[in-house]
Amino acid sequence: MQKRKIGNLEVSALGLGCMGMSANYGPPADRQAMIGLIRTAVERGVTFFDTAEVYGPFTNEELVGEALAPVRSQVVVATKFGFDLDPATRERRGGVNSRPEHIKAVADASLKRLNTDVIDLFYQHRVDPSVPIEDVAGAVQDLIQAGKVRAFGLSEAGAQTIRRAHAVQPVAAVQSEYSLWYRGPEAEILPTLEELGIGFVPFSPLGAGFLTGKIDTSTTFDSTDFRNSVPRFSPEAREANLALVDLLKDVAARKGATPAQIALAWLLAQKPWIVPIPGTTKLHHLEENLGSTEVQLTADDLREIDAAASRIELKGERLPEGALKMTGL
């Protein structure tokens, strides 16, 4: 597995997003099976694992901590703070909370759940409009100086927020949605990160599964699957958006690859400091995703994909309205 640098961290070129093992894509998957999947990913060369306290809540961190305990020194674990959660009921109490004292309490709790003495990468999950980002960066800086955290990250933050935070405590990585399905970061975020030397970690690099080619207008989701509330997954939007999948299928056929592999290879080809974190609960999808690192897209391939994609008008917002309002973009 190739390696990439994000800030001061060296990680595998492809990480593993663990959220879907515990939340948001239907009922939680079998715990022992997911522990096995995470450990198989390590055997295949994956060294970068992404979780958050809100996934579950809390259960995903516990899962990742147990799975990685035998190989903890070999991997980079990222988790996140920033939501208002009730430890007693394991439920969300409200919206965001990035008060410095809360950040530090979350770090201590996450360390225990992750069964580790240091968090490699600690992201602010969503920008808290009531707390200056300088105060957030300062709180994480304190955690770094205390040896509890190695690196600071931001998720779904705007360019000016990134700059302000970076001026207080260098930001190692920014995590936001990015793929051929959603290219918003190209306008301001990617140029800002390149200027400042910050890594980029795209979540939903396969468009929440849509770019795999395995979802069509007849696909139904479990009642607890968040995609039921996403405008881009409405039947009408799906029908229009399948044009993008058809493009990926055409390229994949020529390259002897799958649509998912082309979507991930396209991301990897954008910048050497981009590290996608596709998630899965299935071994064959893990193997498929890892195969994307072997797919070589030429400059002509990339120009062709960009030209064809620019002619496709995608329908529907990428997130429900309430979730969009919580991003800093």
Short mmCIF file of C-alpha atoms in Angstrom, two decimals:
data_model
loop_
_atom_site.label_atom_id
_atom_site.label_comp_id
_atom_site.label_asym_id
_atom_site.label_seq_id
_atom_site.Cartn_x
_atom_site.Cartn_y
_atom_site.Cartn_z
CA MET A 1 0.00 0.00 0.00
CA GLN A 2 1.32 3.41 -0.97
CA LYS A 3 1.75 6.01 1.78
CA ARG A 4 0.77 9.67 1.86
CA LYS A 5 1.46 12.55 4.24
CA ILE A 6 -1.29 14.62 5.85
CA GLY A 7 0.31 17.23 8.04
CA ASN A 8 2.85 15.45 10.21
CA LEU A 9 1.12 12.06 9.85
CA GLU A 10 2.08 9.34 7.38
CA VAL A 11 -0.87 7.16 6.43
CA SER A 12 -1.93 4.64 3.81
CA ALA A 13 -3.12 6.24 0.56
CA LEU A 14 -6.59 4.90 1.31
CA GLY A 15 -8.08 4.91 4.80
CA LEU A 16 -11.14 3.17 6.21
CA GLY A 17 -14.16 5.11 7.37
CA CYS A 18 -15.76 3.12 10.19
CA MET A 19 -18.99 5.08 10.78
CA GLY A 20 -21.25 2.78 8.78
CA MET A 21 -20.31 -0.20 10.92
CA SER A 22 -22.25 1.34 13.81
CA ALA A 23 -24.57 4.05 12.51
CA ASN A 24 -26.40 5.91 9.76
CA TYR A 25 -26.58 3.14 7.15
CA GLY A 26 -29.20 0.97 8.85
CA PRO A 27 -28.81 -1.30 11.90
CA PRO A 28 -25.30 -1.74 13.33
CA ALA A 29 -23.33 -4.55 11.73
CA ASP A 30 -22.21 -7.60 13.72
CA ARG A 31 -19.51 -6.42 16.12
CA GLN A 32 -17.19 -9.41 15.81
CA ALA A 33 -17.47 -9.36 12.03
CA MET A 34 -16.50 -5.67 11.99
CA ILE A 35 -13.53 -6.30 14.28
CA GLY A 36 -12.43 -8.93 11.79
CA LEU A 37 -12.93 -6.55 8.87
CA ILE A 38 -10.87 -3.79 10.50
CA ARG A 39 -8.07 -6.23 11.27
CA THR A 40 -8.16 -7.55 7.70
CA ALA A 41 -7.79 -3.96 6.48
CA VAL A 42 -4.63 -3.66 8.58
CA GLU A 43 -3.30 -6.89 7.05
CA ARG A 44 -3.97 -5.41 3.59
CA GLY A 45 -1.90 -2.31 4.42
CA VAL A 46 -4.49 0.17 5.67
CA THR A 47 -3.03 2.30 8.46
CA PHE A 48 -5.62 5.11 8.72
CA PHE A 49 -8.93 4.61 10.51
CA ASP A 50 -11.69 7.18 11.00
CA THR A 51 -14.30 7.27 13.75
CA ALA A 52 -16.10 9.81 15.98
CA GLU A 53 -17.79 9.94 19.35
CA VAL A 54 -21.14 10.71 17.69
CA TYR A 55 -21.11 7.48 15.66
CA GLY A 56 -23.41 5.31 17.71
CA PRO A 57 -22.99 7.50 19.79
CA PHE A 58 -19.80 6.12 21.35
CA THR A 59 -20.12 2.53 20.11
CA ASN A 60 -18.01 3.05 17.01
CA GLU A 61 -15.06 4.35 19.00
CA GLU A 62 -15.34 1.32 21.28
CA LEU A 63 -15.40 -0.99 18.25
CA VAL A 64 -12.40 0.66 16.62
CA GLY A 65 -10.50 0.68 19.90
CA GLU A 66 -11.01 -3.05 20.43
CA ALA A 67 -10.22 -3.95 16.83
CA LEU A 68 -6.98 -1.98 16.68
CA ALA A 69 -5.65 -2.71 20.17
CA PRO A 70 -3.28 -5.50 19.00
CA VAL A 71 -1.75 -3.25 16.30
CA ARG A 72 -2.19 0.19 17.85
CA SER A 73 1.40 1.29 17.28
CA GLN A 74 1.13 0.51 13.55
CA VAL A 75 -1.91 2.64 12.74
CA VAL A 76 -3.23 6.21 12.77
CA VAL A 77 -6.60 6.70 14.46
CA ALA A 78 -8.72 9.79 13.84
CA THR A 79 -11.74 10.73 15.92
CA LYS A 80 -13.86 13.84 16.37
CA PHE A 81 -15.42 16.15 18.95
CA GLY A 82 -18.01 18.87 18.63
CA PHE A 83 -21.51 17.53 19.21
CA ASP A 84 -23.50 17.81 22.43
CA LEU A 85 -23.93 14.21 23.63
CA ASP A 86 -25.24 12.72 26.87
CA PRO A 87 -22.84 10.03 28.13
CA ALA A 88 -25.53 8.59 30.39
CA THR A 89 -28.19 8.01 27.73
CA ARG A 90 -25.79 7.74 24.76
CA GLU A 91 -27.94 10.17 22.85
CA ARG A 92 -27.55 13.61 21.34
CA ARG A 93 -28.74 16.38 23.63
CA GLY A 94 -28.73 19.13 21.07
CA GLY A 95 -26.55 20.68 18.43
CA VAL A 96 -22.86 21.48 18.46
CA ASN A 97 -20.58 22.06 21.44
CA SER A 98 -16.95 23.06 21.05
CA ARG A 99 -16.40 24.86 24.33
CA PRO A 100 -12.77 24.27 25.35
CA GLU A 101 -13.68 22.46 28.58
CA HIS A 102 -16.01 20.18 26.60
CA ILE A 103 -13.31 19.40 24.02
CA LYS A 104 -10.95 18.31 26.79
CA ALA A 105 -13.59 16.15 28.46
CA VAL A 106 -14.38 14.50 25.13
CA ALA A 107 -10.69 13.78 24.54
CA ASP A 108 -10.39 11.97 27.87
CA ALA A 109 -13.54 9.93 27.18
CA SER A 110 -12.46 9.09 23.63
CA LEU A 111 -9.04 7.94 24.84
CA LYS A 112 -10.77 5.41 27.11
CA ARG A 113 -13.16 4.17 24.43
CA LEU A 114 -10.35 3.88 21.90
CA ASN A 115 -8.23 2.00 24.44
CA THR A 116 -5.24 4.21 23.71
CA ASP A 117 -3.09 6.86 25.36
CA VAL A 118 -3.04 9.23 22.38
CA ILE A 119 -5.45 10.34 19.66
CA ASP A 120 -3.47 10.64 16.44
CA LEU A 121 -5.83 13.10 14.73
CA PHE A 122 -8.55 15.01 16.60
CA TYR A 123 -11.06 16.79 14.34
CA GLN A 124 -13.64 19.39 15.20
CA HIS A 125 -16.62 17.57 13.68
CA ARG A 126 -18.63 20.68 12.82
CA VAL A 127 -17.86 24.37 13.35
CA ASP A 128 -19.51 25.79 16.47
CA PRO A 129 -20.67 29.35 15.65
CA SER A 130 -20.81 30.24 19.36
CA VAL A 131 -17.13 29.44 20.05
CA PRO A 132 -14.32 31.34 18.28
CA ILE A 133 -12.27 28.89 16.23
CA GLU A 134 -9.14 30.33 17.88
CA ASP A 135 -10.43 29.02 21.23
CA VAL A 136 -11.05 25.60 19.68
CA ALA A 137 -7.55 25.50 18.21
CA GLY A 138 -6.11 26.60 21.55
CA ALA A 139 -7.91 23.80 23.40
CA VAL A 140 -6.56 21.19 20.99
CA GLN A 141 -3.11 22.77 21.28
CA ASP A 142 -3.32 22.22 25.04
CA LEU A 143 -4.18 18.56 24.42
CA ILE A 144 -1.24 18.21 22.04
CA GLN A 145 1.12 19.75 24.60
CA ALA A 146 -0.28 17.35 27.21
CA GLY A 147 0.54 14.40 24.95
CA LYS A 148 -3.09 13.34 24.55
CA VAL A 149 -3.39 14.34 20.87
CA ARG A 150 -0.86 14.28 18.03
CA ALA A 151 -2.55 16.43 15.37
CA PHE A 152 -5.48 18.83 14.90
CA GLY A 153 -8.12 18.55 12.20
CA LEU A 154 -11.28 20.32 11.02
CA SER A 155 -14.33 18.86 9.29
CA GLU A 156 -16.64 20.70 6.87
CA ALA A 157 -15.01 24.04 7.73
CA GLY A 158 -14.79 27.02 5.39
CA ALA A 159 -11.54 28.49 4.06
CA GLN A 160 -11.40 31.46 6.43
CA THR A 161 -12.12 29.25 9.44
CA ILE A 162 -9.28 26.97 8.37
CA ARG A 163 -6.90 29.93 8.11
CA ARG A 164 -7.84 31.31 11.52
CA ALA A 165 -7.47 27.93 13.22
CA HIS A 166 -4.16 27.20 11.45
CA ALA A 167 -2.72 30.49 12.70
CA VAL A 168 -3.17 29.28 16.29
CA GLN A 169 -2.44 25.56 15.96
CA PRO A 170 -1.27 24.06 12.66
CA VAL A 171 -4.07 22.04 11.08
CA ALA A 172 -2.89 18.64 9.82
CA ALA A 173 -6.01 17.68 7.88
CA VAL A 174 -9.40 18.89 6.79
CA GLN A 175 -12.17 16.34 6.26
CA SER A 176 -15.10 17.20 4.00
CA GLU A 177 -17.25 15.47 1.44
CA TYR A 178 -15.56 15.31 -1.97
CA SER A 179 -15.97 13.12 -5.01
CA LEU A 180 -17.19 13.31 -8.59
CA TRP A 181 -20.60 13.37 -6.93
CA TYR A 182 -19.81 16.55 -4.95
CA ARG A 183 -16.95 18.82 -6.02
CA GLY A 184 -17.60 21.84 -3.80
CA PRO A 185 -14.14 21.84 -2.14
CA GLU A 186 -12.44 22.59 -5.46
CA ALA A 187 -13.41 26.26 -5.41
CA GLU A 188 -11.81 27.46 -2.15
CA ILE A 189 -10.92 24.59 0.15
CA LEU A 190 -8.36 22.71 -1.95
CA PRO A 191 -6.41 25.86 -2.95
CA THR A 192 -6.32 26.95 0.71
CA LEU A 193 -5.06 23.55 1.86
CA GLU A 194 -2.39 23.47 -0.84
CA GLU A 195 -1.18 26.93 0.18
CA LEU A 196 -1.01 26.02 3.87
CA GLY A 197 0.35 22.48 3.50
CA ILE A 198 -2.73 20.80 5.00
CA GLY A 199 -3.88 17.32 4.01
CA PHE A 200 -7.39 16.58 2.75
CA VAL A 201 -9.51 13.60 3.78
CA PRO A 202 -12.62 13.17 1.60
CA PHE A 203 -15.51 11.40 3.28
CA SER A 204 -18.25 9.80 1.17
CA PRO A 205 -15.72 9.41 -1.66
CA LEU A 206 -18.18 7.01 -3.32
CA GLY A 207 -21.18 9.31 -2.93
CA ALA A 208 -22.65 7.29 -0.04
CA GLY A 209 -22.53 4.24 -2.28
CA PHE A 210 -24.08 5.81 -5.37
CA LEU A 211 -20.85 5.82 -7.41
CA THR A 212 -20.40 2.07 -6.98
CA GLY A 213 -23.04 1.47 -9.64
CA LYS A 214 -24.99 -0.78 -7.28
CA ILE A 215 -27.80 1.72 -6.57
CA ASP A 216 -30.58 2.59 -9.03
CA THR A 217 -34.09 4.05 -8.92
CA SER A 218 -35.54 0.82 -7.51
CA THR A 219 -33.09 0.50 -4.62
CA THR A 220 -34.67 0.73 -1.16
CA PHE A 221 -32.88 1.52 2.10
CA ASP A 222 -33.49 0.42 5.67
CA SER A 223 -35.83 2.77 7.56
CA THR A 224 -32.92 3.98 9.73
CA ASP A 225 -30.64 4.70 6.74
CA PHE A 226 -29.84 8.42 6.48
CA ARG A 227 -30.03 8.29 2.68
CA ASN A 228 -33.83 8.20 2.93
CA SER A 229 -33.69 11.89 3.90
CA VAL A 230 -31.04 13.01 1.39
CA PRO A 231 -32.50 14.96 -1.57
CA ARG A 232 -29.87 13.56 -3.93
CA PHE A 233 -31.23 10.06 -3.25
CA SER A 234 -34.84 10.86 -4.11
CA PRO A 235 -36.11 8.64 -6.99
CA GLU A 236 -36.23 11.60 -9.40
CA ALA A 237 -32.69 12.71 -8.52
CA ARG A 238 -31.33 9.18 -8.73
CA GLU A 239 -32.69 8.77 -12.22
CA ALA A 240 -30.92 11.91 -13.41
CA ASN A 241 -27.71 11.22 -11.47
CA LEU A 242 -27.23 7.75 -12.96
CA ALA A 243 -25.61 9.54 -15.91
CA LEU A 244 -22.53 10.01 -13.71
CA VAL A 245 -22.47 6.29 -12.89
CA ASP A 246 -22.72 5.49 -16.60
CA LEU A 247 -19.63 7.64 -17.17
CA LEU A 248 -17.72 5.72 -14.50
CA LYS A 249 -18.85 2.41 -15.97
CA ASP A 250 -17.54 3.40 -19.40
CA VAL A 251 -14.11 4.32 -18.02
CA ALA A 252 -14.06 1.24 -15.80
CA ALA A 253 -14.74 -1.07 -18.74
CA ARG A 254 -11.71 0.31 -20.58
CA LYS A 255 -9.47 0.10 -17.53
CA GLY A 256 -10.51 -3.37 -16.40
CA ALA A 257 -11.77 -1.85 -13.14
CA THR A 258 -15.07 -1.18 -11.38
CA PRO A 259 -16.94 2.16 -11.16
CA ALA A 260 -15.99 2.43 -7.48
CA GLN A 261 -12.32 1.93 -8.28
CA ILE A 262 -12.42 4.63 -10.96
CA ALA A 263 -14.16 7.06 -8.56
CA LEU A 264 -11.47 6.48 -5.90
CA ALA A 265 -8.60 6.53 -8.41
CA TRP A 266 -9.90 9.88 -9.68
CA LEU A 267 -9.73 11.29 -6.16
CA LEU A 268 -6.24 9.91 -5.55
CA ALA A 269 -5.08 11.50 -8.81
CA GLN A 270 -6.25 14.99 -7.82
CA LYS A 271 -3.51 15.75 -5.26
CA PRO A 272 -0.78 13.69 -3.54
CA TRP A 273 -2.04 14.89 -0.14
CA ILE A 274 -5.61 13.60 -0.57
CA VAL A 275 -6.49 10.46 1.42
CA PRO A 276 -10.05 9.17 0.85
CA ILE A 277 -11.76 7.14 3.58
CA PRO A 278 -14.39 4.91 1.94
CA GLY A 279 -16.41 2.93 4.43
CA THR A 280 -17.78 -0.59 4.12
CA THR A 281 -19.06 -3.49 6.17
CA LYS A 282 -18.21 -6.12 3.56
CA LEU A 283 -14.86 -7.76 2.85
CA HIS A 284 -15.35 -7.88 -0.92
CA HIS A 285 -16.03 -4.14 -0.99
CA LEU A 286 -12.90 -3.53 1.09
CA GLU A 287 -10.86 -5.53 -1.42
CA GLU A 288 -12.49 -3.68 -4.31
CA ASN A 289 -11.77 -0.28 -2.78
CA LEU A 290 -8.14 -1.14 -2.05
CA GLY A 291 -7.76 -2.17 -5.69
CA SER A 292 -8.28 1.46 -6.66
CA THR A 293 -4.72 2.24 -5.59
CA GLU A 294 -3.49 0.10 -8.49
CA VAL A 295 -5.62 1.87 -11.12
CA GLN A 296 -3.61 4.34 -13.18
CA LEU A 297 -5.54 7.21 -14.72
CA THR A 298 -3.56 9.13 -17.32
CA ALA A 299 -3.76 12.86 -17.85
CA ASP A 300 -5.96 12.13 -20.88
CA ASP A 301 -8.23 9.92 -18.77
CA LEU A 302 -8.62 12.68 -16.20
CA ARG A 303 -9.36 15.32 -18.84
CA GLU A 304 -11.94 13.04 -20.42
CA ILE A 305 -13.64 12.33 -17.08
CA ASP A 306 -13.71 16.03 -16.18
CA ALA A 307 -15.10 17.04 -19.56
CA ALA A 308 -17.82 14.39 -19.47
CA ALA A 309 -18.70 15.06 -15.83
CA SER A 310 -19.01 18.79 -16.47
CA ARG A 311 -21.84 18.07 -18.91
CA ILE A 312 -23.84 16.18 -16.27
CA GLU A 313 -26.13 18.28 -14.09
CA LEU A 314 -26.49 16.46 -10.77
CA LYS A 315 -29.87 16.77 -9.08
CA GLY A 316 -30.59 17.23 -5.37
CA GLU A 317 -28.60 18.54 -2.41
CA ARG A 318 -25.93 16.26 -0.90
CA LEU A 319 -27.39 16.55 2.63
CA PRO A 320 -30.76 17.38 4.18
CA GLU A 321 -31.30 21.10 4.79
CA GLY A 322 -30.66 20.90 8.55
CA ALA A 323 -27.37 19.06 8.07
CA LEU A 324 -26.25 21.50 5.38
CA LYS A 325 -26.77 24.41 7.78
CA MET A 326 -24.35 22.77 10.23
CA THR A 327 -21.48 22.83 7.76
CA GLY A 328 -19.18 25.81 7.55
CA LEU A 329 -19.18 25.77 3.76
#
